[in-house]
PDB file of C-alpha atoms and ligand atoms in Angstrom:
ATOM      1  CA  MET A   1      12.929 -39.095  20.650  1.00 74.00           C
ATOM      2  CA  SER A   2      10.469 -36.423  22.000  1.00 85.00           C
ATOM      3  CA  GLN A   3       7.795 -34.586  19.243  1.00 85.00           C
ATOM      4  CA  THR A   4       9.606 -31.354  19.695  1.00 89.00           C
ATOM      5  CA  GLN A   5      12.575 -33.022  18.639  1.00 93.00           C
ATOM      6  CA  LEU A   6      11.047 -34.684  15.859  1.00 93.00           C
ATOM      7  CA  LEU A   7       9.323 -31.636  14.353  1.00 94.00           C
ATOM      8  CA  ASP A   8      12.758 -29.654  14.661  1.00 95.00           C
ATOM      9  CA  ASP A   9      14.534 -32.400  12.851  1.00 96.00           C
ATOM     10  CA  LEU A  10      11.980 -32.459  10.027  1.00 96.00           C
ATOM     11  CA  LEU A  11      10.597 -28.584   9.800  1.00 97.00           C
ATOM     12  CA  ASN A  12      13.901 -26.603  10.625  1.00 97.00           C
ATOM     13  CA  PRO A  13      15.306 -28.265   7.429  1.00 97.00           C
ATOM     14  CA  LEU A  14      12.608 -26.704   5.543  1.00 98.00           C
ATOM     15  CA  ILE A  15      12.915 -23.110   6.835  1.00 98.00           C
ATOM     16  CA  LYS A  16      13.602 -20.627   4.530  1.00 98.00           C
ATOM     17  CA  PRO A  17      14.067 -16.762   4.938  1.00 98.00           C
ATOM     18  CA  ALA A  18      11.823 -14.041   3.442  1.00 98.00           C
ATOM     19  CA  LEU A  19      11.644 -10.313   3.544  1.00 98.00           C
ATOM     20  CA  LEU A  20       8.533  -9.093   4.961  1.00 98.00           C
ATOM     21  CA  LEU A  21       7.247  -5.735   3.844  1.00 98.00           C
ATOM     22  CA  LYS A  22       5.665  -3.314   6.233  1.00 98.00           C
ATOM     23  CA  LEU A  23       3.661  -0.237   4.636  1.00 98.00           C
ATOM     24  CA  SER A  24       3.412   3.287   5.828  1.00 98.00           C
ATOM     25  CA  ASN A  25       1.766   6.200   4.263  1.00 98.00           C
ATOM     26  CA  SER A  26       4.461   8.326   2.996  1.00 97.00           C
ATOM     27  CA  GLU A  27       4.548  11.561   0.477  1.00 97.00           C
ATOM     28  CA  GLN A  28       8.217  10.800   0.367  1.00 97.00           C
ATOM     29  CA  ALA A  29       7.047   7.498  -1.672  1.00 98.00           C
ATOM     30  CA  GLU A  30       5.167   9.728  -4.255  1.00 97.00           C
ATOM     31  CA  GLN A  31       8.721  10.329  -5.791  1.00 97.00           C
ATOM     32  CA  ALA A  32      10.555   7.813  -7.688  1.00 98.00           C
ATOM     33  CA  SER A  33      13.136   5.876  -6.231  1.00 98.00           C
ATOM     34  CA  CYS A  34      15.027   2.516  -6.319  1.00 98.00           C
ATOM     35  CA  ALA A  35      13.709   1.357  -2.710  1.00 98.00           C
ATOM     36  CA  SER A  36      10.384  -1.123  -2.488  1.00 98.00           C
ATOM     37  CA  LYS A  37       7.455   0.851  -2.232  1.00 98.00           C
ATOM     38  CA  PHE A  38       3.791   1.181  -3.140  1.00 98.00           C
ATOM     39  CA  GLY A  39       2.196   3.454  -5.376  1.00 97.00           C
ATOM     40  CA  GLY A  40       3.391   7.157  -6.336  1.00 96.00           C
ATOM     41  CA  LEU A  41       6.046   7.317  -9.551  1.00 97.00           C
ATOM     42  CA  PRO A  42       7.624   4.077 -10.545  1.00 98.00           C
ATOM     43  CA  TYR A  43      11.264   3.803 -11.094  1.00 98.00           C
ATOM     44  CA  ALA A  44      11.917   3.525 -14.807  1.00 98.00           C
ATOM     45  CA  GLU A  45      14.615   4.046 -17.439  1.00 98.00           C
ATOM     46  CA  ALA A  46      14.976   5.511 -20.940  1.00 97.00           C
ATOM     47  CA  ASN A  47      12.855   4.459 -23.495  1.00 95.00           C
ATOM     48  CA  GLU A  48      10.247   3.324 -21.166  1.00 97.00           C
ATOM     49  CA  THR A  49       6.672   4.456 -21.733  1.00 97.00           C
ATOM     50  CA  TRP A  50       3.245   4.066 -19.336  1.00 97.00           C
ATOM     51  CA  ALA A  51       2.018   0.746 -20.420  1.00 96.00           C
ATOM     52  CA  SER A  52      -1.561   0.367 -21.361  1.00 97.00           C
ATOM     53  CA  CYS A  53      -3.670  -2.979 -21.042  1.00 97.00           C
ATOM     54  CA  PRO A  54      -4.131  -4.181 -24.281  1.00 98.00           C
ATOM     55  CA  THR A  55      -7.714  -5.684 -24.036  1.00 98.00           C
ATOM     56  CA  CYS A  56      -9.529  -2.645 -22.516  1.00 97.00           C
ATOM     57  CA  LYS A  57      -6.881  -0.011 -23.781  1.00 97.00           C
ATOM     58  CA  ASN A  58      -7.045   1.676 -20.251  1.00 96.00           C
ATOM     59  CA  GLU A  59      -3.723   2.721 -18.737  1.00 97.00           C
ATOM     60  CA  LEU A  60      -2.344   0.124 -16.276  1.00 97.00           C
ATOM     61  CA  THR A  61      -1.930   0.777 -12.665  1.00 97.00           C
ATOM     62  CA  PHE A  62       1.198   0.831 -10.903  1.00 97.00           C
ATOM     63  CA  VAL A  63       1.029  -1.116  -7.938  1.00 98.00           C
ATOM     64  CA  ALA A  64       4.270  -1.488  -6.045  1.00 98.00           C
ATOM     65  CA  GLN A  65       8.004  -1.979  -6.785  1.00 98.00           C
ATOM     66  CA  ILE A  66       9.874  -4.438  -5.332  1.00 98.00           C
ATOM     67  CA  LYS A  67      13.624  -4.526  -4.488  1.00 97.00           C
ATOM     68  CA  LEU A  68      15.743  -7.717  -4.047  1.00 96.00           C
ATOM     69  CA  PRO A  69      18.815  -6.460  -2.019  1.00 92.00           C
ATOM     70  CA  ALA A  70      20.681  -9.857  -2.800  1.00 92.00           C
ATOM     71  CA  GLU A  71      20.550  -9.363  -6.420  1.00 94.00           C
ATOM     72  CA  ASN A  72      20.572  -5.638  -6.474  1.00 96.00           C
ATOM     73  CA  SER A  73      17.186  -5.739  -8.477  1.00 98.00           C
ATOM     74  CA  LEU A  74      14.191  -3.750  -8.518  1.00 98.00           C
ATOM     75  CA  HIS A  75      10.700  -5.014 -10.137  1.00 98.00           C
ATOM     76  CA  THR A  76       7.942  -2.448 -11.022  1.00 98.00           C
ATOM     77  CA  PHE A  77       4.696  -4.150 -10.998  1.00 98.00           C
ATOM     78  CA  PHE A  78       1.490  -2.713 -13.237  1.00 98.00           C
ATOM     79  CA  TYR A  79      -1.900  -3.993 -13.224  1.00 98.00           C
ATOM     80  CA  CYS A  80      -5.354  -3.342 -14.947  1.00 97.00           C
ATOM     81  CA  PHE A  81      -7.733  -3.162 -12.161  1.00 96.00           C
ATOM     82  CA  ASP A  82     -10.830  -2.755 -15.091  1.00 96.00           C
ATOM     83  CA  CYS A  83      -9.639  -6.393 -16.786  1.00 97.00           C
ATOM     84  CA  PHE A  84      -8.729  -7.604 -13.068  1.00 97.00           C
ATOM     85  CA  PRO A  85      -6.546 -10.819 -14.234  1.00 98.00           C
ATOM     86  CA  TRP A  86      -6.659 -13.808 -12.200  1.00 97.00           C
ATOM     87  CA  GLY A  87      -3.537 -15.530 -13.879  1.00 96.00           C
ATOM     88  CA  PHE A  88      -5.718 -17.800 -16.246  1.00 91.00           C
ATOM     89  CA  GLY A  89      -3.920 -19.065 -19.066  1.00 87.00           C
ATOM     90  CA  ASP A  90      -6.721 -17.606 -21.317  1.00 91.00           C
ATOM     91  CA  GLU A  91      -6.137 -13.982 -20.529  1.00 96.00           C
ATOM     92  CA  GLU A  92      -4.611 -11.601 -22.618  1.00 96.00           C
ATOM     93  CA  LYS A  93      -0.883 -10.893 -21.998  1.00 95.00           C
ATOM     94  CA  GLY A  94      -0.200  -7.541 -20.866  1.00 97.00           C
ATOM     95  CA  GLN A  95      -3.135  -7.249 -18.440  1.00 98.00           C
ATOM     96  CA  TRP A  96      -0.721  -6.728 -16.072  1.00 98.00           C
ATOM     97  CA  LEU A  97       3.409  -6.182 -16.443  1.00 98.00           C
ATOM     98  CA  ILE A  98       6.516  -6.547 -14.348  1.00 98.00           C
ATOM     99  CA  ARG A  99       9.219  -4.615 -15.480  1.00 98.00           C
ATOM    100  CA  SER A 100      12.771  -5.516 -14.235  1.00 98.00           C
ATOM    101  CA  TYR A 101      16.108  -3.728 -13.562  1.00 98.00           C
ATOM    102  CA  GLN A 102      19.532  -4.785 -12.404  1.00 97.00           C
ATOM    103  CA  ASN A 103      21.445  -2.260 -10.686  1.00 98.00           C
ATOM    104  CA  PRO A 104      18.762   0.698 -10.600  1.00 98.00           C
ATOM    105  CA  ASN A 105      20.129   3.717  -9.849  1.00 98.00           C
ATOM    106  CA  MET A 106      18.531   7.172  -9.764  1.00 98.00           C
ATOM    107  CA  ALA A 107      21.254   8.585 -12.176  1.00 98.00           C
ATOM    108  CA  ASN A 108      19.550   6.201 -14.941  1.00 98.00           C
ATOM    109  CA  TYR A 109      15.961   7.292 -13.554  1.00 98.00           C
ATOM    110  CA  VAL A 110      13.827   8.815 -16.311  1.00 97.00           C
ATOM    111  CA  ALA A 111      10.632   9.864 -15.353  1.00 97.00           C
ATOM    112  CA  ILE A 112       7.146   7.877 -16.992  1.00 97.00           C
ATOM    113  CA  ALA A 113       3.710   8.750 -15.604  1.00 94.00           C
ATOM    114  CA  PRO A 114       0.138   8.098 -16.444  1.00 94.00           C
ATOM    115  CA  SER A 115      -1.512  10.495 -18.921  1.00 93.00           C
ATOM    116  CA  HIS A 116      -4.317  11.243 -16.309  1.00 85.00           C
ATOM    117  CA  VAL A 117      -4.861  10.349 -12.945  1.00 83.00           C
ATOM    118  CA  SER A 118      -6.570   6.144 -12.401  1.00 81.00           C
ATOM    119  CA  GLU A 119      -9.470   5.861 -10.459  1.00 85.00           C
ATOM    120  CA  TYR A 120      -7.474   2.964  -8.929  1.00 89.00           C
ATOM    121  CA  GLU A 121      -4.903   5.349  -7.261  1.00 87.00           C
ATOM    122  CA  ILE A 122      -2.574   3.520  -4.843  1.00 96.00           C
ATOM    123  CA  SER A 123      -2.126   5.768  -1.790  1.00 97.00           C
ATOM    124  CA  ALA A 124       1.883   6.189  -1.559  1.00 98.00           C
ATOM    125  CA  CYS A 125       3.512   3.883   1.156  1.00 98.00           C
ATOM    126  CA  THR A 126       7.048   3.261   2.106  1.00 98.00           C
ATOM    127  CA  CYS A 127       8.068  -0.083   2.808  1.00 98.00           C
ATOM    128  CA  THR A 128      10.052  -1.378   5.924  1.00 97.00           C
ATOM    129  CA  GLU A 129      12.004  -4.389   5.368  1.00 97.00           C
ATOM    130  CA  GLN A 130      12.234  -7.228   7.978  1.00 97.00           C
ATOM    131  CA  SER A 131      13.939 -10.516   7.826  1.00 97.00           C
ATOM    132  CA  VAL A 132      11.507 -13.588   8.501  1.00 98.00           C
ATOM    133  CA  LYS A 133      11.382 -17.205   8.354  1.00 98.00           C
ATOM    134  CA  THR A 134       8.619 -19.123   6.779  1.00 98.00           C
ATOM    135  CA  LEU A 135       7.557 -22.550   6.545  1.00 98.00           C
ATOM    136  CA  PRO A 136       5.395 -24.256   3.597  1.00 97.00           C
ATOM    137  CA  ASP A 137       1.926 -24.082   3.934  1.00 94.00           C
ATOM    138  CA  PHE A 138       0.249 -27.473   5.189  1.00 94.00           C
ATOM    139  CA  ASN A 139      -0.790 -28.276   1.943  1.00 91.00           C
ATOM    140  CA  ASP A 140       2.841 -27.817   0.690  1.00 94.00           C
ATOM    141  CA  LEU A 141       4.341 -29.632   3.532  1.00 96.00           C
ATOM    142  CA  GLU A 142       2.419 -32.556   2.441  1.00 93.00           C
ATOM    143  CA  VAL A 143       4.290 -32.709  -0.703  1.00 94.00           C
ATOM    144  CA  LEU A 144       7.755 -31.704   0.706  1.00 95.00           C
ATOM    145  CA  SER A 145       7.644 -33.783   3.527  1.00 95.00           C
ATOM    146  CA  PRO A 146       5.031 -36.401   3.857  1.00 95.00           C
ATOM    147  CA  GLU A 147       6.818 -37.791   7.326  1.00 94.00           C
ATOM    148  CA  ALA A 148       6.131 -34.184   8.539  1.00 95.00           C
ATOM    149  CA  ALA A 149       2.725 -33.885   7.760  1.00 95.00           C
ATOM    150  CA  GLN A 150       1.460 -37.026   8.813  1.00 93.00           C
ATOM    151  CA  ILE A 151       2.720 -36.102  12.356  1.00 93.00           C
ATOM    152  CA  PHE A 152       0.009 -33.311  12.807  1.00 92.00           C
ATOM    153  CA  SER A 153      -3.465 -35.158  14.048  1.00 79.00           C
ATOM    154  CA  GLU A 154      -6.384 -35.009  11.416  1.00 77.00           C
ATOM    155  CA  ASN A 155      -8.938 -32.792  13.189  1.00 87.00           C
ATOM    156  CA  ASP A 156      -6.870 -30.006  14.225  1.00 91.00           C
ATOM    157  CA  ARG A 157      -3.640 -30.078  11.886  1.00 92.00           C
ATOM    158  CA  TYR A 158      -3.956 -26.877  10.229  1.00 93.00           C
ATOM    159  CA  GLU A 159      -3.747 -25.246  13.798  1.00 94.00           C
ATOM    160  CA  ASP A 160      -1.463 -27.226  15.300  1.00 94.00           C
ATOM    161  CA  TYR A 161       1.083 -26.992  12.279  1.00 96.00           C
ATOM    162  CA  GLU A 162       0.228 -23.371  12.529  1.00 95.00           C
ATOM    163  CA  VAL A 163       1.577 -23.409  16.189  1.00 95.00           C
ATOM    164  CA  ALA A 164       4.566 -25.316  15.309  1.00 96.00           C
ATOM    165  CA  ALA A 165       5.684 -22.726  12.555  1.00 97.00           C
ATOM    166  CA  ALA A 166       5.021 -19.998  14.914  1.00 97.00           C
ATOM    167  CA  GLU A 167       7.383 -21.883  17.684  1.00 96.00           C
ATOM    168  CA  ARG A 168       9.842 -21.925  15.491  1.00 97.00           C
ATOM    169  CA  GLY A 169       9.643 -18.381  14.929  1.00 97.00           C
ATOM    170  CA  CYS A 170       8.261 -18.391  11.325  1.00 98.00           C
ATOM    171  CA  LEU A 171       5.623 -15.910   9.569  1.00 97.00           C
ATOM    172  CA  THR A 172       1.875 -17.250  10.126  1.00 95.00           C
ATOM    173  CA  ASP A 173       0.213 -14.482   9.124  1.00 94.00           C
ATOM    174  CA  TYR A 174      -1.107 -13.288   5.693  1.00 96.00           C
ATOM    175  CA  ALA A 175       1.526 -10.168   4.629  1.00 98.00           C
ATOM    176  CA  THR A 176       3.036  -8.683   1.566  1.00 98.00           C
ATOM    177  CA  PHE A 177       6.603 -10.875   1.407  1.00 98.00           C
ATOM    178  CA  ILE A 178       9.467 -11.417  -1.067  1.00 98.00           C
ATOM    179  CA  GLY A 179      10.723 -15.129  -0.980  1.00 97.00           C
ATOM    180  CA  GLY A 180       9.892 -17.922   1.193  1.00 97.00           C
ATOM    181  CA  TYR A 181       6.936 -20.232   1.018  1.00 97.00           C
ATOM    182  CA  PRO A 182       3.824 -18.558  -0.275  1.00 97.00           C
ATOM    183  CA  LYS A 183       1.055 -18.589   2.168  1.00 96.00           C
ATOM    184  CA  TRP A 184      -2.121 -19.781  -0.162  1.00 96.00           C
ATOM    185  CA  ILE A 185      -5.600 -18.612   0.203  1.00 96.00           C
ATOM    186  CA  GLN A 186      -7.257 -20.935  -1.600  1.00 95.00           C
ATOM    187  CA  SER A 187      -5.329 -24.206  -3.046  1.00 91.00           C
ATOM    188  CA  GLU A 188      -1.421 -24.502  -3.703  1.00 92.00           C
ATOM    189  CA  THR A 189      -0.578 -23.905  -7.729  1.00 93.00           C
ATOM    190  CA  THR A 190       2.653 -23.808  -9.721  1.00 94.00           C
ATOM    191  CA  LYS A 191       3.661 -21.851 -12.667  1.00 96.00           C
ATOM    192  CA  VAL A 192       5.565 -23.011 -15.513  1.00 96.00           C
ATOM    193  CA  CYS A 193       7.825 -20.486 -17.745  1.00 96.00           C
ATOM    194  CA  ALA A 194       6.354 -19.649 -21.009  1.00 93.00           C
ATOM    195  CA  ILE A 195      10.145 -20.033 -22.127  1.00 97.00           C
ATOM    196  CA  CYS A 196      11.648 -23.078 -21.024  1.00 98.00           C
ATOM    197  CA  GLY A 197       8.640 -24.776 -19.679  1.00 97.00           C
ATOM    198  CA  ASP A 198      10.557 -25.380 -16.218  1.00 98.00           C
ATOM    199  CA  GLU A 199       8.385 -24.558 -12.951  1.00 97.00           C
ATOM    200  CA  MET A 200       8.833 -21.252 -11.823  1.00 98.00           C
ATOM    201  CA  ALA A 201      10.001 -20.261  -8.495  1.00 97.00           C
ATOM    202  CA  PHE A 202       7.854 -18.378  -6.092  1.00 97.00           C
ATOM    203  CA  PHE A 203       8.974 -14.962  -5.908  1.00 98.00           C
ATOM    204  CA  ALA A 204       6.621 -13.034  -3.468  1.00 98.00           C
ATOM    205  CA  GLN A 205       3.282 -12.439  -2.376  1.00 98.00           C
ATOM    206  CA  ILE A 206       1.340  -9.174  -2.336  1.00 98.00           C
ATOM    207  CA  ASP A 207      -1.250  -8.771   0.033  1.00 98.00           C
ATOM    208  CA  SER A 208      -4.343  -6.566   0.375  1.00 98.00           C
ATOM    209  CA  GLU A 209      -2.737  -3.732   1.990  1.00 98.00           C
ATOM    210  CA  ASP A 210      -5.441  -1.153   3.672  1.00 97.00           C
ATOM    211  CA  ASN A 211      -2.553   1.707   3.775  1.00 97.00           C
ATOM    212  CA  ALA A 212      -2.021   1.575   0.139  1.00 97.00           C
ATOM    213  CA  ASP A 213      -5.783   1.156  -0.559  1.00 97.00           C
ATOM    214  CA  VAL A 214      -5.037  -2.103  -2.443  1.00 97.00           C
ATOM    215  CA  MET A 215      -7.565  -4.616  -2.249  1.00 95.00           C
ATOM    216  CA  TRP A 216      -7.493  -7.748  -4.389  1.00 97.00           C
ATOM    217  CA  GLY A 217     -11.042  -8.758  -4.647  1.00 93.00           C
ATOM    218  CA  ASP A 218     -12.179  -9.967  -0.837  1.00 91.00           C
ATOM    219  CA  SER A 219      -9.041  -9.652   0.849  1.00 92.00           C
ATOM    220  CA  GLY A 220      -7.061 -11.377  -1.463  1.00 97.00           C
ATOM    221  CA  ALA A 221      -3.500 -11.637  -2.453  1.00 98.00           C
ATOM    222  CA  VAL A 222      -1.453 -11.787  -5.582  1.00 98.00           C
ATOM    223  CA  TYR A 223       1.472 -14.671  -5.911  1.00 98.00           C
ATOM    224  CA  LEU A 224       4.038 -13.717  -8.194  1.00 98.00           C
ATOM    225  CA  PHE A 225       6.719 -16.184  -9.683  1.00 98.00           C
ATOM    226  CA  ARG A 226       9.626 -15.799 -11.406  1.00 98.00           C
ATOM    227  CA  CYS A 227      11.797 -18.228 -13.631  1.00 98.00           C
ATOM    228  CA  ALA A 228      14.833 -19.148 -11.982  1.00 97.00           C
ATOM    229  CA  THR A 229      16.579 -18.632 -15.955  1.00 97.00           C
ATOM    230  CA  HIS A 230      14.819 -16.817 -17.529  1.00 97.00           C
ATOM    231  CA  LYS A 231      14.626 -13.767 -14.870  1.00 96.00           C
ATOM    232  CA  ASN A 232      12.513 -11.827 -16.891  1.00 95.00           C
ATOM    233  CA  GLU A 233       9.756 -14.293 -17.046  1.00 97.00           C
ATOM    234  CA  PHE A 234       6.795 -13.857 -14.834  1.00 98.00           C
ATOM    235  CA  ALA A 235       3.789 -15.362 -13.629  1.00 98.00           C
ATOM    236  CA  LEU A 236       0.885 -14.230 -11.298  1.00 98.00           C
ATOM    237  CA  GLU A 237      -2.058 -15.660  -9.792  1.00 98.00           C
ATOM    238  CA  LEU A 238      -4.862 -13.965  -7.741  1.00 98.00           C
ATOM    239  CA  GLN A 239      -6.682 -15.766  -5.060  1.00 97.00           C
ATOM    240  CA  CYS A 240      -9.200 -14.427  -2.607  1.00 95.00           C
ATOM    241  CA  TYR A 241     -11.828 -15.799  -0.385  1.00 90.00           C
TER     242      TYR A 241
HETATM  243 ZN1  LIG B   1      -7.661  -3.867 -19.023  1.00 62.06          ZN
HETATM  244 ZN1  LIG B   2      12.241 -20.196 -18.010  1.00 62.06          ZN
END
């Protein structure tokens, strides 16, 4: 069997779809909507208020909202850039926040806004969605398919694997995307649900995005995880160089 055939047999079954979000600065994104976007006003419904950080008492910054077309849900993501949580267990809950909406509809929209302009204001961007394919990070591959991982030679294994992934049409760049496999900056990580203790599924990766003025430390990324059972339970990890 050729190496290409062997790699096809081992890697192709691992490929997972993801939704790549490409950002464009847009005045339109200042307005609330039910679409994925960065900055501007977040989607919100009745009886909600702008959340503040329990630690520093400053208002959280609205970073982005993410739409999951498959389940018609929307998830608004707020973050405290003063406390800058990394997702460690000892951080006070509420330094970042995700609010989830099933079947969001502008007919149910009620405006919320911070009481003053944040110094960490995000530049409003619309998101164009593109279906992409992903393969696991090499370190995850070693766990998921040791057989596939051992094909790659010691010296250039990361580069060779990236080539193999690109040849199969998979995303190899750091990016903002929903679903698929995370592309780690540091080592791979798992998170467990605070309610049931089950390992959470990878939900989305939010990259540092120049257009939106979002910078996670030194060109880092935020990884979001979600419990498959408790769909309002999320976990966060921030990694940077
Ligand atoms: Zn804070
Ligand atoms: Zn759970």
